[in-house]
């Protein structure tokens, strides 16, 4: 369980995250939605201690993240940010192997390689696992990075706009994989996402942010609601039920 | 700050500048000058004032143009290898043609400054990571490399100490007869003034300029030629004055905004005022000796630059 | 050819070159010449190794292949210190003054300066490393202005002494200093070993490294101190060679074609030794001391750097 209590973050006198409190249950997908500049990425970066919070408390399974050892935390929670500009001469397999660093400190044992192989298989990268990163398409590279996070084998996985630069087919493929991770392996996933229809179709909970504040949080069916969306995005969004899924029509 | 205040300060400083020096010439003497005093005024003091004004204005405007063209606040002749290239040019002209006239030296130096700046602009194109701080870092490295090439040749020809001496900007050697080359800058600055708008547009990028029907390459090349020519003439007559093109335009931007047409006069005036100020300090601080201008500007300028960097978020640079 | 094989070949070339330098044309007073040459080679190995090593680490920390520790302004500071001593006390003092004292004072000032610089810039949260470097570089220019100013005022005869200090040279290396340097460098390396395992991960960038449990800021600060110490020692031992690190580490990356620090570091250390011993050989036998090794290396390194910048590349 991730517990966030009264968290603040300021940049140049502007409150980017303003008194946010959420609890996230285990074994769910929680999507963070909201307009640009709402503080979604900042919040998710703070949960994963990439940036420090100004005030408040974040605990994971009861442990304060600032007081937990870096290495221990890296076995519990992993994050993938949207900018993945690695410019090393690395193959997919080598990249994924880096995910085992918290366990192996660089010297991979057999069980580490088993995890690496599993992650590669899970993301269907087996055939291209020896290709270099700079030879890959955007979608393949994104999948390679997710495979690295999988190899890290953490209970909690944080993803910052994982669908960026992906076409529809790959987007759906990745969201299905994430769903599978939660349903089959019991992972807990937090993701920042722009497309509210993806959020609506694949997540269990949605947290809606605007100007650093939480506007609404709850089960997906409660948040995907005409009034709520109007509050978030300042536009009228019609919602239709198609095959039991709520689809937002905002064009 | 209004233009008229700047002008007022400029006149006051100019006046002070003329009457500071080892030989005593006071304002009261102005109407009954002895022959010696007239001589000092005409041969040394006035040329010095004129060269300070021209150098201050033109180096500041060079910086302004470069910042517009590269769209980076921290690009200037100091941080783009232009000064170092000009210096290499002078060294080469000294080695190849021992009896070169100042004008020939300037041409060679101009050619080097132009090529150097051009290479830097090419490097800018190639760099994908366009962090505002990273670009000047690359530029300074580039400048260091150009000087290491200069050092290579200077060392072989025993010119190191010589080179140090004309590397540093110094107005104390300015006398009528050896500074006139600086006048080259004046028509060029006028040209810069006419092209001000176009530089601003070109700074928006190639596609943007084409969209507005501007010949992008031509304008950029013209800008670089202006910068190289002015830098070469200043380095040859006065020496290197670091940071000038960097800090003056940035200070002006803070209170005038980014549009070149609006800020170019302020930049020129403030540049002249700043150099005058530094020169007067340099002359007074260890009177009757002098601290060269490159040192005073270097000390004050690097201080201001670091301050600007530290506060850059606040000023939106 | 794999990178392991390449590393071994580089090591062999480095050793052969060192042998060639030591034993080539060995005539006259062997009892005097041989130890002199060996000391020179040891000094070269120390300096070349320290520079190559610290530059590799530095590039990993900055996540960039076109930056070297010389942008911290230490070279300029060293020149300022040397010029200042000559300016105040005269050239004789430099000869008279025990070179050990000069050496220790120079190292002390350089390390102190970098510590102050780090401390000043790493307080607060927004510690952009490029910012640190730019400030270092500006301070370097600032020191340079002072140095130039004093150099012009120095008597031309005394200037020759100052000029000797401006360019790295192994011709007058002091044996005592070589021993002190060995001690300092070994100590720094022992301290470094605990951070070694993090280097590969840190090359992925800060976010990945933090995600994988690396205490990033803590390690970066320690590594920067190690870099400052190594650079100071090598500069004080034989003088500044600004672009050596840039040259050898990039050549090593190009040659090794791997991200593994183990091979890149060893590769660059050997390349560095090859360049310095080979360069020194060329300077002595071909140029007959007409130029200095640092001038040549800076020249080649600089040209290579411009080539790198102009070549399309993703590494910066």
CSV table of C-alpha atoms in Angstrom, one decimal, chain C residues 121-258:
chain,number,residue,atom,x,y,z
C,121,UNK,CA,27.0,24.8,-5.9
C,122,UNK,CA,25.7,21.6,-4.3
C,123,UNK,CA,23.9,23.3,-1.5
C,124,UNK,CA,20.3,23.5,-2.3
C,125,UNK,CA,18.5,21.1,-4.5
C,126,UNK,CA,18.8,22.3,-8.0
C,127,UNK,CA,22.3,21.2,-8.6
C,128,UNK,CA,22.8,21.1,-12.3
C,129,UNK,CA,26.2,19.7,-13.0
C,130,UNK,CA,26.6,21.7,-16.2
C,131,UNK,CA,26.0,24.8,-14.1
C,132,UNK,CA,28.9,23.7,-11.9
C,133,UNK,CA,31.1,23.3,-14.9
C,134,UNK,CA,30.2,26.6,-16.5
C,135,UNK,CA,31.0,28.4,-13.2
C,136,UNK,CA,34.3,26.5,-13.0
C,137,UNK,CA,35.1,27.5,-16.6
C,138,UNK,CA,34.3,31.2,-16.0
C,139,UNK,CA,36.5,31.1,-12.9
C,140,UNK,CA,39.1,29.5,-15.1
C,141,UNK,CA,38.9,32.5,-17.5
C,142,UNK,CA,39.0,34.7,-14.5
C,143,UNK,CA,42.2,33.1,-13.3
C,144,UNK,CA,43.5,33.3,-16.8
C,145,UNK,CA,43.0,37.1,-16.9
C,146,UNK,CA,45.1,37.5,-13.8
C,147,UNK,CA,47.8,35.1,-15.1
C,148,UNK,CA,48.0,37.1,-18.4
C,149,UNK,CA,48.3,40.3,-16.5
C,150,UNK,CA,51.1,39.1,-14.3
C,151,UNK,CA,52.9,37.4,-17.2
C,152,UNK,CA,53.1,40.6,-19.1
C,153,UNK,CA,54.7,42.4,-16.1
C,154,UNK,CA,57.2,39.7,-15.5
C,155,UNK,CA,60.7,40.2,-16.7
C,156,UNK,CA,61.2,38.3,-20.0
C,157,UNK,CA,64.0,36.2,-18.5
C,158,UNK,CA,62.0,35.2,-15.6
C,159,UNK,CA,59.1,34.6,-17.9
C,160,UNK,CA,61.0,31.7,-19.4
C,161,UNK,CA,60.7,30.0,-16.0
C,162,UNK,CA,57.0,30.7,-15.9
C,163,UNK,CA,56.7,29.4,-19.4
C,164,UNK,CA,58.3,26.1,-18.4
C,165,UNK,CA,55.6,25.7,-15.9
C,166,UNK,CA,52.8,26.4,-18.4
C,167,UNK,CA,53.5,23.3,-20.3
C,168,UNK,CA,53.6,19.8,-19.0
C,169,UNK,CA,57.0,18.3,-19.2
C,170,UNK,CA,58.6,15.2,-17.7
C,171,UNK,CA,62.1,16.3,-18.3
C,172,UNK,CA,62.7,17.6,-14.8
C,173,UNK,CA,60.5,15.4,-12.8
C,174,UNK,CA,61.5,15.2,-9.2
C,175,UNK,CA,61.9,11.6,-7.9
C,176,UNK,CA,60.5,12.5,-4.4
C,177,UNK,CA,57.4,13.9,-6.0
C,178,UNK,CA,56.8,10.8,-8.0
C,179,UNK,CA,56.8,8.8,-4.8
C,180,UNK,CA,54.4,11.2,-3.1
C,181,UNK,CA,52.1,11.1,-6.1
C,182,UNK,CA,52.1,7.3,-6.1
C,183,UNK,CA,50.9,7.4,-2.5
C,184,UNK,CA,48.1,9.9,-3.1
C,185,UNK,CA,46.9,8.2,-6.3
C,186,UNK,CA,46.8,4.8,-4.7
C,187,UNK,CA,44.9,6.2,-1.7
C,188,UNK,CA,42.4,7.8,-4.0
C,189,UNK,CA,42.0,4.6,-6.0
C,190,UNK,CA,41.4,2.6,-2.8
C,191,UNK,CA,38.7,5.0,-1.8
C,192,UNK,CA,37.3,4.8,-5.2
C,193,UNK,CA,36.9,1.0,-5.3
C,194,UNK,CA,33.7,1.1,-3.2
C,195,UNK,CA,32.0,3.1,-5.9
C,196,UNK,CA,33.2,1.1,-8.8
C,197,UNK,CA,30.2,-1.1,-9.1
C,198,UNK,CA,27.9,1.9,-9.6
C,199,UNK,CA,29.6,3.3,-12.6
C,200,UNK,CA,27.8,1.2,-15.3
C,201,UNK,CA,24.4,2.0,-13.8
C,202,UNK,CA,25.2,5.7,-13.5
C,203,UNK,CA,26.0,5.8,-17.1
C,204,UNK,CA,22.3,5.2,-17.8
C,205,UNK,CA,21.5,8.6,-16.4
C,206,UNK,CA,20.4,9.9,-13.0
C,207,UNK,CA,16.8,8.8,-13.1
C,208,UNK,CA,17.6,5.2,-14.1
C,209,UNK,CA,20.4,5.1,-11.5
C,210,UNK,CA,18.1,6.3,-8.7
C,211,UNK,CA,15.4,3.9,-9.8
C,212,UNK,CA,17.9,1.1,-9.5
C,213,UNK,CA,18.8,2.0,-5.9
C,214,UNK,CA,22.0,4.0,-6.5
C,215,UNK,CA,22.5,6.8,-3.9
C,216,UNK,CA,23.2,9.1,-6.8
C,217,UNK,CA,24.0,12.5,-5.3
C,218,UNK,CA,26.1,11.0,-2.5
C,219,UNK,CA,28.2,9.1,-5.0
C,220,UNK,CA,28.6,11.9,-7.5
C,221,UNK,CA,30.0,14.2,-4.8
C,222,UNK,CA,32.5,11.7,-3.7
C,223,UNK,CA,33.5,10.9,-7.3
C,224,UNK,CA,34.0,14.5,-8.0
C,225,UNK,CA,36.3,14.9,-5.1
C,226,UNK,CA,38.4,11.9,-6.3
C,227,UNK,CA,38.5,13.5,-9.8
C,228,UNK,CA,39.7,16.8,-8.3
C,229,UNK,CA,42.4,15.0,-6.4
C,230,UNK,CA,43.7,13.0,-9.3
C,231,UNK,CA,43.7,16.0,-11.7
C,232,UNK,CA,45.5,18.1,-9.1
C,233,UNK,CA,48.2,15.5,-8.5
C,234,UNK,CA,48.9,15.0,-12.2
C,235,UNK,CA,48.9,18.7,-12.9
C,236,UNK,CA,51.2,19.5,-10.1
C,237,UNK,CA,53.5,16.6,-11.0
C,238,UNK,CA,54.1,17.4,-14.7
C,239,UNK,CA,51.9,20.3,-15.6
C,240,UNK,CA,48.6,20.8,-17.3
C,241,UNK,CA,47.6,18.7,-20.4
C,242,UNK,CA,44.2,20.0,-20.9
C,243,UNK,CA,42.9,17.8,-23.7
C,244,UNK,CA,44.7,14.6,-23.1
C,245,UNK,CA,41.7,13.1,-21.2
C,246,UNK,CA,39.2,14.1,-23.9
C,247,UNK,CA,41.4,12.5,-26.5
C,248,UNK,CA,42.1,9.2,-24.9
C,249,UNK,CA,38.7,8.5,-23.4
C,250,UNK,CA,36.9,9.1,-26.6
C,251,UNK,CA,39.4,7.0,-28.6
C,252,UNK,CA,38.9,4.3,-26.0
C,253,UNK,CA,35.1,4.4,-26.4
C,254,UNK,CA,35.4,4.4,-30.2
C,255,UNK,CA,37.8,1.5,-30.1
C,256,UNK,CA,36.2,-0.6,-27.3
C,257,UNK,CA,32.6,-0.2,-28.5
C,258,UNK,CA,31.3,-1.2,-25.1
